[in-house]
PDB file of N, CA and C in Angstrom:
ATOM      1  N   UNK A   1    -150.282 -58.530  19.924  1.00 95.00           N
ATOM      2  CA  UNK A   1    -149.938 -57.376  19.117  1.00 95.00           C
ATOM      3  C   UNK A   1    -150.640 -57.506  17.771  1.00 95.00           C
ATOM      4  N   UNK A   2    -151.363 -56.460  17.396  1.00 96.00           N
ATOM      5  CA  UNK A   2    -152.028 -56.482  16.096  1.00 96.00           C
ATOM      6  C   UNK A   2    -151.190 -55.699  15.083  1.00 96.00           C
ATOM      7  N   UNK A   3    -151.695 -55.582  13.864  1.00 94.00           N
ATOM      8  CA  UNK A   3    -150.912 -54.961  12.791  1.00 94.00           C
ATOM      9  C   UNK A   3    -150.590 -53.499  13.091  1.00 94.00           C
ATOM     10  N   UNK A   4    -151.548 -52.737  13.604  1.00 93.00           N
ATOM     11  CA  UNK A   4    -151.280 -51.318  13.870  1.00 93.00           C
ATOM     12  C   UNK A   4    -150.245 -51.156  14.986  1.00 93.00           C
ATOM     13  N   UNK A   5    -150.297 -52.006  15.993  1.00 95.00           N
ATOM     14  CA  UNK A   5    -149.286 -51.962  17.052  1.00 95.00           C
ATOM     15  C   UNK A   5    -147.912 -52.339  16.508  1.00 95.00           C
ATOM     16  N   UNK A   6    -147.876 -53.310  15.622  1.00 95.00           N
ATOM     17  CA  UNK A   6    -146.621 -53.711  14.982  1.00 95.00           C
ATOM     18  C   UNK A   6    -146.061 -52.562  14.151  1.00 95.00           C
ATOM     19  N   UNK A   7    -146.925 -51.886  13.405  1.00 94.00           N
ATOM     20  CA  UNK A   7    -146.485 -50.749  12.599  1.00 94.00           C
ATOM     21  C   UNK A   7    -145.936 -49.631  13.480  1.00 94.00           C
ATOM     22  N   UNK A   8    -146.582 -49.356  14.598  1.00 94.00           N
ATOM     23  CA  UNK A   8    -146.084 -48.331  15.528  1.00 94.00           C
ATOM     24  C   UNK A   8    -144.693 -48.698  16.038  1.00 94.00           C
ATOM     25  N   UNK A   9    -144.496 -49.956  16.392  1.00 95.00           N
ATOM     26  CA  UNK A   9    -143.206 -50.414  16.900  1.00 95.00           C
ATOM     27  C   UNK A   9    -142.132 -50.324  15.827  1.00 95.00           C
ATOM     28  N   UNK A  10    -142.450 -50.751  14.613  1.00 94.00           N
ATOM     29  CA  UNK A  10    -141.490 -50.670  13.497  1.00 94.00           C
ATOM     30  C   UNK A  10    -141.121 -49.219  13.250  1.00 94.00           C
ATOM     31  N   UNK A  11    -142.107 -48.347  13.251  1.00 94.00           N
ATOM     32  CA  UNK A  11    -141.888 -46.919  13.015  1.00 94.00           C
ATOM     33  C   UNK A  11    -140.960 -46.327  14.070  1.00 94.00           C
ATOM     34  N   UNK A  12    -141.194 -46.646  15.325  1.00 94.00           N
ATOM     35  CA  UNK A  12    -140.362 -46.131  16.412  1.00 94.00           C
ATOM     36  C   UNK A  12    -138.937 -46.649  16.335  1.00 94.00           C
ATOM     37  N   UNK A  13    -138.772 -47.947  16.074  1.00 94.00           N
ATOM     38  CA  UNK A  13    -137.444 -48.549  16.082  1.00 94.00           C
ATOM     39  C   UNK A  13    -136.623 -48.216  14.844  1.00 94.00           C
ATOM     40  N   UNK A  14    -137.293 -47.971  13.715  1.00 93.00           N
ATOM     41  CA  UNK A  14    -136.562 -47.713  12.476  1.00 93.00           C
ATOM     42  C   UNK A  14    -136.403 -46.229  12.162  1.00 93.00           C
ATOM     43  N   UNK A  15    -137.222 -45.406  12.790  1.00 93.00           N
ATOM     44  CA  UNK A  15    -137.180 -43.992  12.485  1.00 93.00           C
ATOM     45  C   UNK A  15    -137.947 -43.639  11.219  1.00 93.00           C
ATOM     46  N   UNK A  16    -138.668 -44.603  10.666  1.00 93.00           N
ATOM     47  CA  UNK A  16    -139.486 -44.351   9.480  1.00 93.00           C
ATOM     48  C   UNK A  16    -140.834 -43.787   9.888  1.00 93.00           C
ATOM     49  N   UNK A  17    -141.464 -43.106   8.956  1.00 94.00           N
ATOM     50  CA  UNK A  17    -142.834 -42.652   9.195  1.00 94.00           C
ATOM     51  C   UNK A  17    -143.745 -43.862   9.165  1.00 94.00           C
ATOM     52  N   UNK A  18    -144.922 -43.738   9.780  1.00 94.00           N
ATOM     53  CA  UNK A  18    -145.864 -44.865   9.826  1.00 94.00           C
ATOM     54  C   UNK A  18    -146.255 -45.320   8.421  1.00 94.00           C
ATOM     55  N   UNK A  19    -146.435 -44.384   7.508  1.00 95.00           N
ATOM     56  CA  UNK A  19    -146.816 -44.729   6.138  1.00 95.00           C
ATOM     57  C   UNK A  19    -145.716 -45.549   5.474  1.00 95.00           C
ATOM     58  N   UNK A  20    -144.457 -45.147   5.697  1.00 95.00           N
ATOM     59  CA  UNK A  20    -143.329 -45.893   5.130  1.00 95.00           C
ATOM     60  C   UNK A  20    -143.214 -47.276   5.773  1.00 95.00           C
ATOM     61  N   UNK A  21    -143.442 -47.329   7.079  1.00 95.00           N
ATOM     62  CA  UNK A  21    -143.398 -48.620   7.782  1.00 95.00           C
ATOM     63  C   UNK A  21    -144.465 -49.552   7.246  1.00 95.00           C
ATOM     64  N   UNK A  22    -145.664 -49.011   6.993  1.00 95.00           N
ATOM     65  CA  UNK A  22    -146.753 -49.837   6.463  1.00 95.00           C
ATOM     66  C   UNK A  22    -146.414 -50.357   5.076  1.00 95.00           C
ATOM     67  N   UNK A  23    -145.827 -49.514   4.234  1.00 96.00           N
ATOM     68  CA  UNK A  23    -145.421 -49.951   2.893  1.00 96.00           C
ATOM     69  C   UNK A  23    -144.381 -51.057   2.980  1.00 96.00           C
ATOM     70  N   UNK A  24    -143.416 -50.895   3.886  1.00 95.00           N
ATOM     71  CA  UNK A  24    -142.367 -51.903   4.048  1.00 95.00           C
ATOM     72  C   UNK A  24    -142.944 -53.226   4.539  1.00 95.00           C
ATOM     73  N   UNK A  25    -143.820 -53.159   5.540  1.00 96.00           N
ATOM     74  CA  UNK A  25    -144.430 -54.376   6.077  1.00 96.00           C
ATOM     75  C   UNK A  25    -145.288 -55.066   5.024  1.00 96.00           C
ATOM     76  N   UNK A  26    -146.106 -54.299   4.307  1.00 96.00           N
ATOM     77  CA  UNK A  26    -146.946 -54.877   3.259  1.00 96.00           C
ATOM     78  C   UNK A  26    -146.100 -55.495   2.151  1.00 96.00           C
ATOM     79  N   UNK A  27    -144.996 -54.847   1.792  1.00 97.00           N
ATOM     80  CA  UNK A  27    -144.103 -55.397   0.770  1.00 97.00           C
ATOM     81  C   UNK A  27    -143.500 -56.717   1.242  1.00 97.00           C
ATOM     82  N   UNK A  28    -143.117 -56.773   2.517  1.00 96.00           N
ATOM     83  CA  UNK A  28    -142.572 -58.009   3.086  1.00 96.00           C
ATOM     84  C   UNK A  28    -143.606 -59.133   3.040  1.00 96.00           C
ATOM     85  N   UNK A  29    -144.815 -58.829   3.487  1.00 96.00           N
ATOM     86  CA  UNK A  29    -145.872 -59.844   3.511  1.00 96.00           C
ATOM     87  C   UNK A  29    -146.210 -60.337   2.103  1.00 96.00           C
ATOM     88  N   UNK A  30    -146.300 -59.421   1.145  1.00 97.00           N
ATOM     89  CA  UNK A  30    -146.589 -59.801  -0.242  1.00 97.00           C
ATOM     90  C   UNK A  30    -145.472 -60.654  -0.817  1.00 97.00           C
ATOM     91  N   UNK A  31    -144.229 -60.300  -0.509  1.00 97.00           N
ATOM     92  CA  UNK A  31    -143.082 -61.057  -1.016  1.00 97.00           C
ATOM     93  C   UNK A  31    -143.062 -62.473  -0.461  1.00 97.00           C
ATOM     94  N   UNK A  32    -143.330 -62.618   0.835  1.00 97.00           N
ATOM     95  CA  UNK A  32    -143.379 -63.946   1.446  1.00 97.00           C
ATOM     96  C   UNK A  32    -144.513 -64.753   0.831  1.00 97.00           C
ATOM     97  N   UNK A  33    -145.680 -64.140   0.669  1.00 97.00           N
ATOM     98  CA  UNK A  33    -146.827 -64.830   0.072  1.00 97.00           C
ATOM     99  C   UNK A  33    -146.512 -65.291  -1.348  1.00 97.00           C
ATOM    100  N   UNK A  34    -145.927 -64.423  -2.153  1.00 97.00           N
ATOM    101  CA  UNK A  34    -145.587 -64.788  -3.536  1.00 97.00           C
ATOM    102  C   UNK A  34    -144.584 -65.936  -3.577  1.00 97.00           C
ATOM    103  N   UNK A  35    -143.598 -65.906  -2.684  1.00 97.00           N
ATOM    104  CA  UNK A  35    -142.603 -66.977  -2.642  1.00 97.00           C
ATOM    105  C   UNK A  35    -143.249 -68.309  -2.269  1.00 97.00           C
ATOM    106  N   UNK A  36    -144.148 -68.298  -1.292  1.00 97.00           N
ATOM    107  CA  UNK A  36    -144.809 -69.533  -0.868  1.00 97.00           C
ATOM    108  C   UNK A  36    -145.720 -70.070  -1.968  1.00 97.00           C
ATOM    109  N   UNK A  37    -146.432 -69.180  -2.653  1.00 96.00           N
ATOM    110  CA  UNK A  37    -147.306 -69.602  -3.753  1.00 96.00           C
ATOM    111  C   UNK A  37    -146.466 -70.240  -4.860  1.00 96.00           C
ATOM    112  N   UNK A  38    -145.257 -69.711  -5.080  1.00 96.00           N
ATOM    113  CA  UNK A  38    -144.367 -70.246  -6.117  1.00 96.00           C
ATOM    114  C   UNK A  38    -143.680 -71.542  -5.685  1.00 96.00           C
ATOM    115  N   UNK A  39    -143.875 -71.949  -4.437  1.00 94.00           N
ATOM    116  CA  UNK A  39    -143.284 -73.195  -3.947  1.00 94.00           C
ATOM    117  C   UNK A  39    -141.920 -73.006  -3.313  1.00 94.00           C
ATOM    118  N   UNK A  40    -141.476 -71.771  -3.151  1.00 96.00           N
ATOM    119  CA  UNK A  40    -140.184 -71.492  -2.515  1.00 96.00           C
ATOM    120  C   UNK A  40    -140.367 -71.375  -1.007  1.00 96.00           C
ATOM    121  N   UNK A  41    -139.254 -71.433  -0.297  1.00 96.00           N
ATOM    122  CA  UNK A  41    -139.332 -71.147   1.128  1.00 96.00           C
ATOM    123  C   UNK A  41    -138.511 -69.909   1.413  1.00 96.00           C
ATOM    124  N   UNK A  42    -138.878 -69.211   2.469  1.00 97.00           N
ATOM    125  CA  UNK A  42    -138.212 -67.972   2.849  1.00 97.00           C
ATOM    126  C   UNK A  42    -137.495 -68.215   4.167  1.00 97.00           C
ATOM    127  N   UNK A  43    -136.152 -68.126   4.128  1.00 97.00           N
ATOM    128  CA  UNK A  43    -135.354 -68.359   5.328  1.00 97.00           C
ATOM    129  C   UNK A  43    -134.767 -67.045   5.809  1.00 97.00           C
ATOM    130  N   UNK A  44    -135.027 -66.715   7.047  1.00 96.00           N
ATOM    131  CA  UNK A  44    -134.447 -65.548   7.691  1.00 96.00           C
ATOM    132  C   UNK A  44    -133.570 -66.092   8.815  1.00 96.00           C
ATOM    133  N   UNK A  45    -132.257 -66.123   8.577  1.00 95.00           N
ATOM    134  CA  UNK A  45    -131.328 -66.757   9.501  1.00 95.00           C
ATOM    135  C   UNK A  45    -131.494 -66.163  10.903  1.00 95.00           C
ATOM    136  N   UNK A  46    -131.654 -67.035  11.869  1.00 92.00           N
ATOM    137  CA  UNK A  46    -131.827 -66.637  13.256  1.00 92.00           C
ATOM    138  C   UNK A  46    -133.275 -66.382  13.633  1.00 92.00           C
ATOM    139  N   UNK A  47    -134.099 -66.001  12.670  1.00 96.00           N
ATOM    140  CA  UNK A  47    -135.511 -65.714  12.963  1.00 96.00           C
ATOM    141  C   UNK A  47    -136.367 -66.930  12.693  1.00 96.00           C
ATOM    142  N   UNK A  48    -136.310 -67.460  11.467  1.00 97.00           N
ATOM    143  CA  UNK A  48    -137.102 -68.636  11.158  1.00 97.00           C
ATOM    144  C   UNK A  48    -137.302 -68.831   9.671  1.00 97.00           C
ATOM    145  N   UNK A  49    -138.114 -69.825   9.337  1.00 97.00           N
ATOM    146  CA  UNK A  49    -138.357 -70.208   7.949  1.00 97.00           C
ATOM    147  C   UNK A  49    -139.855 -70.309   7.697  1.00 97.00           C
ATOM    148  N   UNK A  50    -140.293 -69.689   6.612  1.00 97.00           N
ATOM    149  CA  UNK A  50    -141.658 -69.825   6.127  1.00 97.00           C
ATOM    150  C   UNK A  50    -141.622 -70.819   4.980  1.00 97.00           C
ATOM    151  N   UNK A  51    -142.506 -71.815   4.987  1.00 97.00           N
ATOM    152  CA  UNK A  51    -142.561 -72.772   3.887  1.00 97.00           C
ATOM    153  C   UNK A  51    -143.960 -73.352   3.768  1.00 97.00           C
ATOM    154  N   UNK A  52    -144.178 -74.091   2.691  1.00 97.00           N
ATOM    155  CA  UNK A  52    -145.462 -74.738   2.449  1.00 97.00           C
ATOM    156  C   UNK A  52    -145.263 -76.241   2.589  1.00 97.00           C
ATOM    157  N   UNK A  53    -146.143 -76.869   3.335  1.00 96.00           N
ATOM    158  CA  UNK A  53    -146.091 -78.332   3.485  1.00 96.00           C
ATOM    159  C   UNK A  53    -147.367 -78.928   2.925  1.00 96.00           C
ATOM    160  N   UNK A  54    -147.204 -80.091   2.305  1.00 95.00           N
ATOM    161  CA  UNK A  54    -148.361 -80.805   1.762  1.00 95.00           C
ATOM    162  C   UNK A  54    -149.024 -81.607   2.866  1.00 95.00           C
ATOM    163  N   UNK A  55    -150.338 -81.559   2.878  1.00 95.00           N
ATOM    164  CA  UNK A  55    -151.128 -82.363   3.817  1.00 95.00           C
ATOM    165  C   UNK A  55    -151.832 -83.439   3.002  1.00 95.00           C
ATOM    166  N   UNK A  56    -151.680 -84.666   3.411  1.00 96.00           N
ATOM    167  CA  UNK A  56    -152.282 -85.785   2.696  1.00 96.00           C
ATOM    168  C   UNK A  56    -153.797 -85.814   2.886  1.00 96.00           C
ATOM    169  N   UNK A  57    -154.464 -86.425   1.926  1.00 96.00           N
ATOM    170  CA  UNK A  57    -155.916 -86.645   2.071  1.00 96.00           C
ATOM    171  C   UNK A  57    -156.117 -87.633   3.216  1.00 96.00           C
ATOM    172  N   UNK A  58    -157.202 -87.457   3.942  1.00 96.00           N
ATOM    173  CA  UNK A  58    -157.439 -88.344   5.081  1.00 96.00           C
ATOM    174  C   UNK A  58    -158.928 -88.408   5.380  1.00 96.00           C
ATOM    175  N   UNK A  59    -159.277 -89.349   6.246  1.00 94.00           N
ATOM    176  CA  UNK A  59    -160.658 -89.481   6.686  1.00 94.00           C
ATOM    177  C   UNK A  59    -160.844 -88.712   7.989  1.00 94.00           C
ATOM    178  N   UNK A  60    -162.007 -88.140   8.150  1.00 94.00           N
ATOM    179  CA  UNK A  60    -162.331 -87.427   9.382  1.00 94.00           C
ATOM    180  C   UNK A  60    -163.750 -87.748   9.796  1.00 94.00           C
ATOM    181  N   UNK A  61    -164.177 -87.158  10.876  1.00 93.00           N
ATOM    182  CA  UNK A  61    -165.534 -87.367  11.384  1.00 93.00           C
ATOM    183  C   UNK A  61    -166.299 -86.051  11.326  1.00 93.00           C
ATOM    184  N   UNK A  62    -167.563 -86.140  10.984  1.00 90.00           N
ATOM    185  CA  UNK A  62    -168.434 -84.979  10.999  1.00 90.00           C
ATOM    186  C   UNK A  62    -168.746 -84.663  12.461  1.00 90.00           C
ATOM    187  N   UNK A  63    -168.387 -83.462  12.958  1.00 91.00           N
ATOM    188  CA  UNK A  63    -168.627 -83.145  14.367  1.00 91.00           C
ATOM    189  C   UNK A  63    -170.107 -83.182  14.759  1.00 91.00           C
ATOM    190  N   UNK A  64    -170.997 -82.901  13.813  1.00 92.00           N
ATOM    191  CA  UNK A  64    -172.429 -82.924  14.129  1.00 92.00           C
ATOM    192  C   UNK A  64    -172.990 -84.341  14.132  1.00 92.00           C
ATOM    193  N   UNK A  65    -172.375 -85.220  13.362  1.00 90.00           N
ATOM    194  CA  UNK A  65    -172.794 -86.632  13.301  1.00 90.00           C
ATOM    195  C   UNK A  65    -171.533 -87.478  13.418  1.00 90.00           C
ATOM    196  N   UNK A  66    -171.061 -87.758  14.630  1.00 89.00           N
ATOM    197  CA  UNK A  66    -169.788 -88.471  14.826  1.00 89.00           C
ATOM    198  C   UNK A  66    -169.702 -89.826  14.126  1.00 89.00           C
ATOM    199  N   UNK A  67    -170.831 -90.436  13.835  1.00 91.00           N
ATOM    200  CA  UNK A  67    -170.778 -91.735  13.151  1.00 91.00           C
ATOM    201  C   UNK A  67    -170.499 -91.573  11.654  1.00 91.00           C
ATOM    202  N   UNK A  68    -170.644 -90.372  11.115  1.00 93.00           N
ATOM    203  CA  UNK A  68    -170.454 -90.122   9.684  1.00 93.00           C
ATOM    204  C   UNK A  68    -168.971 -89.853   9.384  1.00 93.00           C
ATOM    205  N   UNK A  69    -168.413 -90.671   8.499  1.00 94.00           N
ATOM    206  CA  UNK A  69    -167.020 -90.515   8.077  1.00 94.00           C
ATOM    207  C   UNK A  69    -167.014 -89.637   6.827  1.00 94.00           C
ATOM    208  N   UNK A  70    -166.119 -88.618   6.824  1.00 93.00           N
ATOM    209  CA  UNK A  70    -166.014 -87.748   5.657  1.00 93.00           C
ATOM    210  C   UNK A  70    -164.590 -87.786   5.121  1.00 93.00           C
ATOM    211  N   UNK A  71    -164.451 -87.508   3.853  1.00 94.00           N
ATOM    212  CA  UNK A  71    -163.136 -87.464   3.221  1.00 94.00           C
ATOM    213  C   UNK A  71    -162.630 -86.023   3.241  1.00 94.00           C
ATOM    214  N   UNK A  72    -161.441 -85.841   3.779  1.00 95.00           N
ATOM    215  CA  UNK A  72    -160.813 -84.521   3.801  1.00 95.00           C
ATOM    216  C   UNK A  72    -159.768 -84.526   2.688  1.00 95.00           C
ATOM    217  N   UNK A  73    -159.898 -83.634   1.709  1.00 96.00           N
ATOM    218  CA  UNK A  73    -158.980 -83.657   0.571  1.00 96.00           C
ATOM    219  C   UNK A  73    -157.569 -83.205   0.943  1.00 96.00           C
ATOM    220  N   UNK A  74    -156.602 -83.577   0.113  1.00 96.00           N
ATOM    221  CA  UNK A  74    -155.223 -83.131   0.294  1.00 96.00           C
ATOM    222  C   UNK A  74    -155.176 -81.621   0.123  1.00 96.00           C
ATOM    223  N   UNK A  75    -154.254 -80.987   0.821  1.00 96.00           N
ATOM    224  CA  UNK A  75    -154.124 -79.532   0.723  1.00 96.00           C
ATOM    225  C   UNK A  75    -152.686 -79.126   1.023  1.00 96.00           C
ATOM    226  N   UNK A  76    -152.427 -77.855   0.871  1.00 96.00           N
ATOM    227  CA  UNK A  76    -151.123 -77.300   1.221  1.00 96.00           C
ATOM    228  C   UNK A  76    -151.332 -76.332   2.370  1.00 96.00           C
ATOM    229  N   UNK A  77    -150.395 -76.312   3.304  1.00 96.00           N
ATOM    230  CA  UNK A  77    -150.524 -75.446   4.474  1.00 96.00           C
ATOM    231  C   UNK A  77    -149.240 -74.641   4.661  1.00 96.00           C
ATOM    232  N   UNK A  78    -149.356 -73.315   4.788  1.00 97.00           N
ATOM    233  CA  UNK A  78    -148.171 -72.519   5.092  1.00 97.00           C
ATOM    234  C   UNK A  78    -147.776 -72.741   6.556  1.00 97.00           C
ATOM    235  N   UNK A  79    -146.475 -72.879   6.800  1.00 97.00           N
ATOM    236  CA  UNK A  79    -145.991 -73.094   8.162  1.00 97.00           C
ATOM    237  C   UNK A  79    -144.796 -72.187   8.438  1.00 97.00           C
ATOM    238  N   UNK A  80    -144.583 -71.901   9.703  1.00 97.00           N
ATOM    239  CA  UNK A  80    -143.431 -71.125  10.143  1.00 97.00           C
ATOM    240  C   UNK A  80    -142.682 -71.950  11.165  1.00 97.00           C
ATOM    241  N   UNK A  81    -141.375 -72.090  10.957  1.00 97.00           N
ATOM    242  CA  UNK A  81    -140.536 -72.802  11.917  1.00 97.00           C
ATOM    243  C   UNK A  81    -139.561 -71.789  12.496  1.00 97.00           C
ATOM    244  N   UNK A  82    -139.627 -71.585  13.797  1.00 96.00           N
ATOM    245  CA  UNK A  82    -138.777 -70.603  14.466  1.00 96.00           C
ATOM    246  C   UNK A  82    -137.316 -71.013  14.398  1.00 96.00           C
ATOM    247  N   UNK A  83    -136.446 -70.031  14.219  1.00 95.00           N
ATOM    248  CA  UNK A  83    -135.007 -70.258  14.197  1.00 95.00           C
ATOM    249  C   UNK A  83    -134.431 -70.331  15.604  1.00 95.00           C
ATOM    250  N   UNK A  84    -133.178 -70.730  15.691  1.00 94.00           N
ATOM    251  CA  UNK A  84    -132.520 -70.935  16.970  1.00 94.00           C
ATOM    252  C   UNK A  84    -132.468 -69.648  17.805  1.00 94.00           C
ATOM    253  N   UNK A  85    -132.093 -68.534  17.192  1.00 95.00           N
ATOM    254  CA  UNK A  85    -131.975 -67.277  17.928  1.00 95.00           C
ATOM    255  C   UNK A  85    -133.327 -66.842  18.484  1.00 95.00           C
ATOM    256  N   UNK A  86    -134.387 -66.970  17.697  1.00 95.00           N
ATOM    257  CA  UNK A  86    -135.725 -66.610  18.157  1.00 95.00           C
ATOM    258  C   UNK A  86    -136.172 -67.512  19.298  1.00 95.00           C
ATOM    259  N   UNK A  87    -135.927 -68.802  19.183  1.00 95.00           N
ATOM    260  CA  UNK A  87    -136.291 -69.740  20.254  1.00 95.00           C
ATOM    261  C   UNK A  87    -135.571 -69.384  21.554  1.00 95.00           C
ATOM    262  N   UNK A  88    -134.265 -69.078  21.443  1.00 95.00           N
ATOM    263  CA  UNK A  88    -133.500 -68.736  22.628  1.00 95.00           C
ATOM    264  C   UNK A  88    -134.005 -67.443  23.278  1.00 95.00           C
ATOM    265  N   UNK A  89    -134.366 -66.449  22.450  1.00 95.00           N
ATOM    266  CA  UNK A  89    -134.878 -65.183  22.984  1.00 95.00           C
ATOM    267  C   UNK A  89    -136.193 -65.382  23.714  1.00 95.00           C
ATOM    268  N   UNK A  90    -137.062 -66.234  23.178  1.00 95.00           N
ATOM    269  CA  UNK A  90    -138.366 -66.493  23.795  1.00 95.00           C
ATOM    270  C   UNK A  90    -138.204 -67.261  25.103  1.00 95.00           C
ATOM    271  N   UNK A  91    -137.215 -68.137  25.168  1.00 95.00           N
ATOM    272  CA  UNK A  91    -137.032 -68.994  26.339  1.00 95.00           C
ATOM    273  C   UNK A  91    -136.155 -68.385  27.431  1.00 95.00           C
ATOM    274  N   UNK A  92    -135.778 -67.120  27.313  1.00 90.00           N
ATOM    275  CA  UNK A  92    -134.966 -66.480  28.366  1.00 90.00           C
ATOM    276  C   UNK A  92    -135.793 -66.197  29.574  1.00 90.00           C
TER     277      UNK A  92
END
């Protein structure tokens, strides 16, 4: 499902116009992004949690020259952990 298909589904299920659905979805995405940038996590009970995890610096291999060791710097990665209700719905 891509964004336009998601917007169509939201519009049908909520009774909102597509333009309103797009505004709502974009507002949700921006809010989650701002919270993650600020270091907060977003918990939606039953659905899941969006958070940022730190990745340590590590050594890796250059795929073009496997004998060459490269340093991969530390970074932050956004992650999503599915909630219990979502996991149960997927596993039915």
